[in-house]
Coordinates of C-alpha atoms and ligand atoms in Angstrom, one line a residue:
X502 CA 0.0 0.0 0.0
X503 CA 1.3 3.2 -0.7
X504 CA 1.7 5.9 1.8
X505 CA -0.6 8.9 2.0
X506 CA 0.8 11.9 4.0
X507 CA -1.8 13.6 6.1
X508 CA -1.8 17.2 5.4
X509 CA -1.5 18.3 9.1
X510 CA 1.7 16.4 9.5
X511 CA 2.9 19.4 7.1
X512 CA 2.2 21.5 9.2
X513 CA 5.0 24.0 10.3
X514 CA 4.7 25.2 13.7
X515 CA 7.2 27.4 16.3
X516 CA 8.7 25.0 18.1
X517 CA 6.6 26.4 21.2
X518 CA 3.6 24.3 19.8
X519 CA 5.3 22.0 17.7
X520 CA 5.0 18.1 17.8
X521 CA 7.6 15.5 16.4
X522 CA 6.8 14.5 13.0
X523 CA 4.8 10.9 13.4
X524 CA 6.2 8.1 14.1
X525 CA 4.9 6.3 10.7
X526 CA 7.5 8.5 8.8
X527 CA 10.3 6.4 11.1
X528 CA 8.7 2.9 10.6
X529 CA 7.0 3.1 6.8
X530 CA 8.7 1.5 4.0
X531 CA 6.5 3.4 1.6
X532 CA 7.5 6.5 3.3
X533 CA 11.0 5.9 2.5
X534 CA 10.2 5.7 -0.8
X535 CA 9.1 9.2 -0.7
X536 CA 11.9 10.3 0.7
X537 CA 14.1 9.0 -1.9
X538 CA 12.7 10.5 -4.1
X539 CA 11.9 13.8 -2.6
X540 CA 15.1 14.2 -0.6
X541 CA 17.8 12.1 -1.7
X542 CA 17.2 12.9 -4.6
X543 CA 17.0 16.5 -4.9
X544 CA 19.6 17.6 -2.4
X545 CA 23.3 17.9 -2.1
X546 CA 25.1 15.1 -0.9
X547 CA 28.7 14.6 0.7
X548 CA 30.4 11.9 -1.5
X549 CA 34.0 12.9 -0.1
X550 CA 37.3 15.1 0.6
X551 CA 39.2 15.9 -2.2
X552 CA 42.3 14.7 -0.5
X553 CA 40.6 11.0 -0.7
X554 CA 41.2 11.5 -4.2
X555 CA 44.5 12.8 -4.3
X556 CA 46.1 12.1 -7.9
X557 CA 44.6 10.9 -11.6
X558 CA 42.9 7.6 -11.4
X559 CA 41.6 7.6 -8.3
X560 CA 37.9 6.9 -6.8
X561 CA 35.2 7.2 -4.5
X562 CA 32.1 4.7 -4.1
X563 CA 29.0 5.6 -2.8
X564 CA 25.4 5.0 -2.8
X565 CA 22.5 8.1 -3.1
X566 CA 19.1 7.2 -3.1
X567 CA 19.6 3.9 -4.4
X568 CA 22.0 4.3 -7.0
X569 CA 25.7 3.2 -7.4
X570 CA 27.9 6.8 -7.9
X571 CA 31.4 7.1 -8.7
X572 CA 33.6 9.8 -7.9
X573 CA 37.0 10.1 -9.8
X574 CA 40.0 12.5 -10.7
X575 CA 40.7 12.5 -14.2
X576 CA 43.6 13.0 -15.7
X577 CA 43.6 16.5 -15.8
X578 CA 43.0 16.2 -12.3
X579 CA 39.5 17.0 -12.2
X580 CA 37.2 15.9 -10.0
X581 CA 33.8 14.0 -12.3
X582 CA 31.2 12.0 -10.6
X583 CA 29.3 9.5 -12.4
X584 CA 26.6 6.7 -11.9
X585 CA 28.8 3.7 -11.6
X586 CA 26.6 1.4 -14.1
X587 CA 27.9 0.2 -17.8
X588 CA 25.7 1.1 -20.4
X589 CA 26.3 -2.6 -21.5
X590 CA 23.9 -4.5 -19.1
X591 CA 24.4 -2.2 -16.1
X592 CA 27.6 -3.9 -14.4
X593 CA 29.9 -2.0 -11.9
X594 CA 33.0 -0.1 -12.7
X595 CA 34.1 -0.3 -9.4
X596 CA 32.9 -2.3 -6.2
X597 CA 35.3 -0.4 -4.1
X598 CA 36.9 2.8 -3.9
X599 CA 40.4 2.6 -5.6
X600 CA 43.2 3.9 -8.5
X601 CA 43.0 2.9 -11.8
X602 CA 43.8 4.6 -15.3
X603 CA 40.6 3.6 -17.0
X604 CA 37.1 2.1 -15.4
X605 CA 36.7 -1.1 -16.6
X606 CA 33.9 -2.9 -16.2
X607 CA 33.5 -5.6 -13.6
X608 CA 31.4 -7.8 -15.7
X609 CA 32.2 -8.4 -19.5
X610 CA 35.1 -5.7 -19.4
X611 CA 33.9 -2.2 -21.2
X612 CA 36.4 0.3 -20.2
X613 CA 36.0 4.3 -19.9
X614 CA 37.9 6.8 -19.5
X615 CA 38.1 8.8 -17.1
X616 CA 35.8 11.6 -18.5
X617 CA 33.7 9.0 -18.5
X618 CA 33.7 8.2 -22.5
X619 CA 33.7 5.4 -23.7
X620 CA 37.1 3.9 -25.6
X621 CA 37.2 -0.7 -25.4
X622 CA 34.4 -3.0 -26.6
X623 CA 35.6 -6.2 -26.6
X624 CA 34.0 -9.0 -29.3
X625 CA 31.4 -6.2 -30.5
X626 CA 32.8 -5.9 -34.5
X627 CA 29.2 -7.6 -36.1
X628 CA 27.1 -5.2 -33.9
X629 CA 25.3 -2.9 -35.7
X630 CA 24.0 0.8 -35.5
X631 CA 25.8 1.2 -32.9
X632 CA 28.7 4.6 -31.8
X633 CA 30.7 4.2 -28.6
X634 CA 29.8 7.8 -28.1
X635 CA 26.5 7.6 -27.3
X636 CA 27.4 4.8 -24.5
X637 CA 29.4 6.7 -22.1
X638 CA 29.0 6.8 -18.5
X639 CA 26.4 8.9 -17.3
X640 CA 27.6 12.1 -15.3
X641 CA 26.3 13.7 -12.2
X642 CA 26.3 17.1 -11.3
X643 CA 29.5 18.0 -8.6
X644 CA 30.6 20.7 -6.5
X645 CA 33.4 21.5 -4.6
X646 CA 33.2 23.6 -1.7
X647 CA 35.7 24.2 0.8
X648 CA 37.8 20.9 -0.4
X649 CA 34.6 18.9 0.1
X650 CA 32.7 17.3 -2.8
X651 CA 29.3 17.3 -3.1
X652 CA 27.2 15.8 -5.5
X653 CA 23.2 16.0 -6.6
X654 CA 21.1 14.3 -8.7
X655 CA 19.0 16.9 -9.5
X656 CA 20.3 19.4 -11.9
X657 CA 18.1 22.1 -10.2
X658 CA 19.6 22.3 -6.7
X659 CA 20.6 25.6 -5.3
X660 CA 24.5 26.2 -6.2
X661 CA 26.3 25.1 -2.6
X662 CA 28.5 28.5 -2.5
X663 CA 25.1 29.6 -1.6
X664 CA 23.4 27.1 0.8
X665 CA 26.5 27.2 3.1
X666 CA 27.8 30.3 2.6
X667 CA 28.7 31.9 6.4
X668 CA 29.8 28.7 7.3
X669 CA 33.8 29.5 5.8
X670 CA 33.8 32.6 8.0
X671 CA 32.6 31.1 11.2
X672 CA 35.3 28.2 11.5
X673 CA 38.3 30.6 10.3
X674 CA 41.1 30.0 10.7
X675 CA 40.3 26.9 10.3
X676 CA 40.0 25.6 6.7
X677 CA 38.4 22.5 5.8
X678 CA 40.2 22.5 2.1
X679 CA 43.4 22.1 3.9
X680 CA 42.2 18.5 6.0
X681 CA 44.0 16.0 4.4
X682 CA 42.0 12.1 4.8
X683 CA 43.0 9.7 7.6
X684 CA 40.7 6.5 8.3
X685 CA 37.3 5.9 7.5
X686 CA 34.6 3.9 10.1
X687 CA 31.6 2.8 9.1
X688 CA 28.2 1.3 11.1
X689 CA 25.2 0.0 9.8
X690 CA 22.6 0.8 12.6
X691 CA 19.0 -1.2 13.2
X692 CA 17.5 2.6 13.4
X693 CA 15.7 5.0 10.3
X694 CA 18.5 7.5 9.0
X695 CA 16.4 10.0 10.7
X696 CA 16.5 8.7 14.6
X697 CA 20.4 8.8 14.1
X698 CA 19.9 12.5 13.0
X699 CA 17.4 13.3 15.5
X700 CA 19.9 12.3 17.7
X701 CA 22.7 14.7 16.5
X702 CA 20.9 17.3 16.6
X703 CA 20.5 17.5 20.5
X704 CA 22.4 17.9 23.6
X705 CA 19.3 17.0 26.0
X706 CA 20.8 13.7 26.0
X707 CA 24.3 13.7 27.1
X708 CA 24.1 13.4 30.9
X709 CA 21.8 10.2 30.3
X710 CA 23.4 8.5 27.3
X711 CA 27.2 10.1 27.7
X712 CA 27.9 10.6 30.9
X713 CA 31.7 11.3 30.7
X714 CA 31.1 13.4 27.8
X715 CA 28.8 15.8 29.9
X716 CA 31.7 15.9 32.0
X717 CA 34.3 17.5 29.8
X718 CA 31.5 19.9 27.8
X719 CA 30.5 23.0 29.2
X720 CA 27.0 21.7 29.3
X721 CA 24.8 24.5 30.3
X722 CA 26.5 26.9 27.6
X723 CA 25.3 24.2 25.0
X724 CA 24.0 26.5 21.9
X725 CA 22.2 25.8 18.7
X726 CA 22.2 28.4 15.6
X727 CA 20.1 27.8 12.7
X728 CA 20.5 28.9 8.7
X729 CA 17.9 27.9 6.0
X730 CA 19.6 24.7 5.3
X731 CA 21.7 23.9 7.9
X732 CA 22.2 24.5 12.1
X733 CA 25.2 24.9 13.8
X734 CA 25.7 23.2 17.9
X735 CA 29.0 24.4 19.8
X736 CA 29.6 24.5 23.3
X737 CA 32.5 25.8 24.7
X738 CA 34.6 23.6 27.1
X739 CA 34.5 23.1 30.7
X740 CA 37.2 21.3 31.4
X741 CA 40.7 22.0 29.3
X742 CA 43.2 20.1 30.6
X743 CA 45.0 17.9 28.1
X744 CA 43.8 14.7 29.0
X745 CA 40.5 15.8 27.4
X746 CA 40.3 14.4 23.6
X747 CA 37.9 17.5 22.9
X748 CA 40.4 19.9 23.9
X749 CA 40.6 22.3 21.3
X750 CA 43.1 25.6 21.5
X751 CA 41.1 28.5 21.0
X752 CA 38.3 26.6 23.2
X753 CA 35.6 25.7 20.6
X754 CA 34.5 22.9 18.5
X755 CA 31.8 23.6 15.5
X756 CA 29.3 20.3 14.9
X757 CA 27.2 21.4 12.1
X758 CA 24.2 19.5 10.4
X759 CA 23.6 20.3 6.4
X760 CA 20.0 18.9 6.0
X761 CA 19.0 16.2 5.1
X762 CA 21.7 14.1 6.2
X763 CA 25.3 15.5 6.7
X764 CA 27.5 16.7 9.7
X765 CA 30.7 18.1 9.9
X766 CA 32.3 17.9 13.1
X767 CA 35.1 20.5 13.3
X768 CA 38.0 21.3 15.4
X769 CA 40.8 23.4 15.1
X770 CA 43.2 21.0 13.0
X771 CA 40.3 18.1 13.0
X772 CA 37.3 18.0 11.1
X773 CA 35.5 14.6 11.1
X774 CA 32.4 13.8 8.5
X775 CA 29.1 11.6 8.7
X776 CA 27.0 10.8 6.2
X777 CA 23.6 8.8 7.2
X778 CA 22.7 7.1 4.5
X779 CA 19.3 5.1 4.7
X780 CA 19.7 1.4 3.7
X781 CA 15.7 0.6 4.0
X782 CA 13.6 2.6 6.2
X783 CA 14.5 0.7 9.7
X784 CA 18.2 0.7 9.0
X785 CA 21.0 3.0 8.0
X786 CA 24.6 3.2 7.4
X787 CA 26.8 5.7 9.3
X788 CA 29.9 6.8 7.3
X789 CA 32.9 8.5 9.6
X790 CA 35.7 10.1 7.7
X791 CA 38.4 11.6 10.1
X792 CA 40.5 14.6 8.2
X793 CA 43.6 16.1 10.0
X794 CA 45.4 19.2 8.6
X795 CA 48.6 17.6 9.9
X796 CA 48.2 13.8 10.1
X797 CA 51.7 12.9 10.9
X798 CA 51.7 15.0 14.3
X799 CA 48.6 13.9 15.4
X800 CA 49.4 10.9 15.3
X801 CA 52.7 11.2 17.0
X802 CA 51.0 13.2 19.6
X803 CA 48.3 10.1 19.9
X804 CA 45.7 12.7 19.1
X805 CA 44.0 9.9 16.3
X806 CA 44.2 7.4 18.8
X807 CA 42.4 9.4 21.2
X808 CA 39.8 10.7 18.7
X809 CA 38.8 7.1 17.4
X810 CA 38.6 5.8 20.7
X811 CA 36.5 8.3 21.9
X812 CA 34.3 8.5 18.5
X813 CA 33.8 4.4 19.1
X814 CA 32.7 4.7 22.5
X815 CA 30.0 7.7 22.1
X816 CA 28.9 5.9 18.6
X817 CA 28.5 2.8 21.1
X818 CA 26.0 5.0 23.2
X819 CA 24.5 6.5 20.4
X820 CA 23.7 3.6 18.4
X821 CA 22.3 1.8 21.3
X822 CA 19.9 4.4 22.3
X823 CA 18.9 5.0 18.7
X824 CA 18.2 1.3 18.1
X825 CA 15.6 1.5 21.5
X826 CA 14.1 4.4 20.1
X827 CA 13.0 3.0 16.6
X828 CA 11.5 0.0 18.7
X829 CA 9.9 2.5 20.5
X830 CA 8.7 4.3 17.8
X831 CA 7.3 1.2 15.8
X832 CA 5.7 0.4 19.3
X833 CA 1.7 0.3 19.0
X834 CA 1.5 3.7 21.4
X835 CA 3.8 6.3 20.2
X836 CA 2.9 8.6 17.5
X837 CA 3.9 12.5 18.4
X838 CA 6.1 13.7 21.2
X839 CA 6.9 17.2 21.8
X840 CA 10.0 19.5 21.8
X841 CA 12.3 20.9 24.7
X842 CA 12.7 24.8 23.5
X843 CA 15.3 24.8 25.3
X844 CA 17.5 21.8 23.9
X845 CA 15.7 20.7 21.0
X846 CA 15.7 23.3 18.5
X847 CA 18.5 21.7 16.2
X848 CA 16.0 18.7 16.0
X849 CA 12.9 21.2 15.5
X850 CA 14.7 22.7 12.7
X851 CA 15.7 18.9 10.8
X852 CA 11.9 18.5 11.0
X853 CA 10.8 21.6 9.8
X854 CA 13.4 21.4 6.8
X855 CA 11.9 17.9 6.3
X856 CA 8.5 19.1 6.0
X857 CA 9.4 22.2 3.6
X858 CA 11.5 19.4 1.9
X859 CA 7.8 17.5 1.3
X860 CA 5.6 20.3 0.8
X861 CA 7.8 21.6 -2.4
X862 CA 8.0 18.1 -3.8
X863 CA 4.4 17.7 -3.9
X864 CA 3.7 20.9 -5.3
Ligands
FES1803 S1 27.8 -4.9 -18.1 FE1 29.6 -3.8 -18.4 S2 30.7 -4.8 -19.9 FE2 28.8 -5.9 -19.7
FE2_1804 FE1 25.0 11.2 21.4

């Protein structure tokens, strides 16, 4: 059966009278399939840092909303994006990310450039009609902003330069295009891609869920800014001694949230990225990428070692509270909860995008 979205759930409200979007949009698979196509579909995703891709030949694999994507450096070094499916009978190019001086084909062996054209067909001299040029890899629209690449599916989106604009001048000095890639972690989580969010969004529950962590933030100076399309969360720290992994020098740490499903977690020579991508509506993949503008030192100064272990132990938390809350939302009781003012309004403000998000697509 397909889903129906009841008008009132549209509804946008100040968060003084707001409820939480229903608990159906958590625990649907038709609603999902909206989604896909109303929001993974037509907004900017983070596919990766340029310095993943360092020299000619080298790639990226990702997923968004449903489809297999490629991102590569050509030999110019550019940076292309493509749907990673041969126009032969729809095989991959690449199953993992990698370097390589042409895509070939992991089924009957097509190859492509990197511009995506198309140059070897192998056993095809009796087939007729056809021109290699009309069979080259599909592009997708990119962008790269502040050393990150984004990509969208939709042609029309809003240039990024424009979305995220302030953001640039609020971390300097810090500069994300100067990060250079360190390790990647990756979960898959038995929660919707939008309790992990939810989650992000909020500081209401570190003292239950992170106890320690409430220790070394500055809890009750906890803020939330919001833009159109994306909110920012800093708190300043309480406690700076050095012993504490988010010790940052000029005191501050930026965690912001680019709707629908992106965060950037930045500190002064750290920035770490997540991407939640939905694998069906009651699961979802979490995607860490840690960047260091100095990767060597940190390391010597056991500043990775103390960022991963610290990332795996608060992810532990997370993802165990997030995988009781979709149980609790498929529950037969829960439907609409209400907002803190006071601690919520990053998750108030996901919501809201959300339902703008819905209310243009079906207009
Ligand atoms: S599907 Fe790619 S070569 Fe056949
Ligand atoms: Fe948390």
């Amino acid at each position: 059966m397909k889903y129906s979205i009841n008008h009132d759930d549209l509804e946008l409200k100040p968060i003084e009278r707001a409820e939480t979007i229903p608990s159906s949009w958590y625990t649907d698979p038709d609603f999902l399939k909206i989604e896909t196509d109303a929001v993974f579909k037509k907004n900017w995703q983070l596919a990766c840092h340029q310095s993943q891709i360092p020299n000619s030949g080298d790639s990226v694999c990702r997923t968004v909303a449903g489809n297999p994507v490629i991102i590569v450096r050509d030999s110019s070094g550019e940076i292309r994006s493509f749907y990673n499916v041969c126009r032969h009978r729809g095989g991959p190019l690449a199953v993992k990310s990698g370097t390589a001086t042409v895509l070939q084909c992991k089924y009957h062996g097509w190859t492509y450039l990197m511009d995506g054209s198309l140059r070897g067909v192998p056993q095809f001299d009796r087939v007729e009609l056809f021109d290699k040029k009309d069979f080259g890899l599909k592009p997708i629209r990119t962008e790269i902003w502040e050393g990150l690449v984004f990509i969208s599916l939709d042609d029309s989106a809003k240039s990024l330069d424009t979305v995220l604009k302030e953001i640039p001048e609020r971390i300097t000095p810090i500069h994300l295009n100067q990060m250079e890639y360190h390790t990647t972690t990756v979960d898959l989580i038995d929660c919707n891609w939008k309790v992990y969010v939810d989650n992000y969004l909020e500081g209401y529950h570190i003292p239950i869920v992170h106890p320690e962590l409430a220790g070394l933030l500055d809890y009750k100076n906890y803020v939330t800014e919001l833009a159109e399309f994306y909110s920012l969360q800093y708190s300043p720290f309480g406690d700076i001694s050095d012993d504490n992994p988010y010790h940052a020098e000029d005191g501050q740490a930026f965690y912001y949230f680019i709707y629908p499903n992106i965060m950037l977690n930045i500190l002064p020579g750290r920035l770490q990225t997540n991407i939640v991508e939905p694998v069906g509506y009651d699961k979802c993949r979490v995607i860490f990428d840690f960047f260091y503008t100095d990767p060597k030192k940190a390391k010597e100064q056991g500043i990775i070692q103390s960022d991963m272990e610290y990332s795996a132990k608060i992810q532990q938390e997370d993802i165990e509270i997030c995988e009781a809350v979709q149980a609790g939302l498929r529950s037969d009781i829960y439907d609409k909860g209400r907002f803190s003012v006071k601690r919520e309004l990053g998750v108030w403000h996901f919501q809201s995008c959300l339902k703008k998000n819905l209310l243009d697509f079906q207009s």
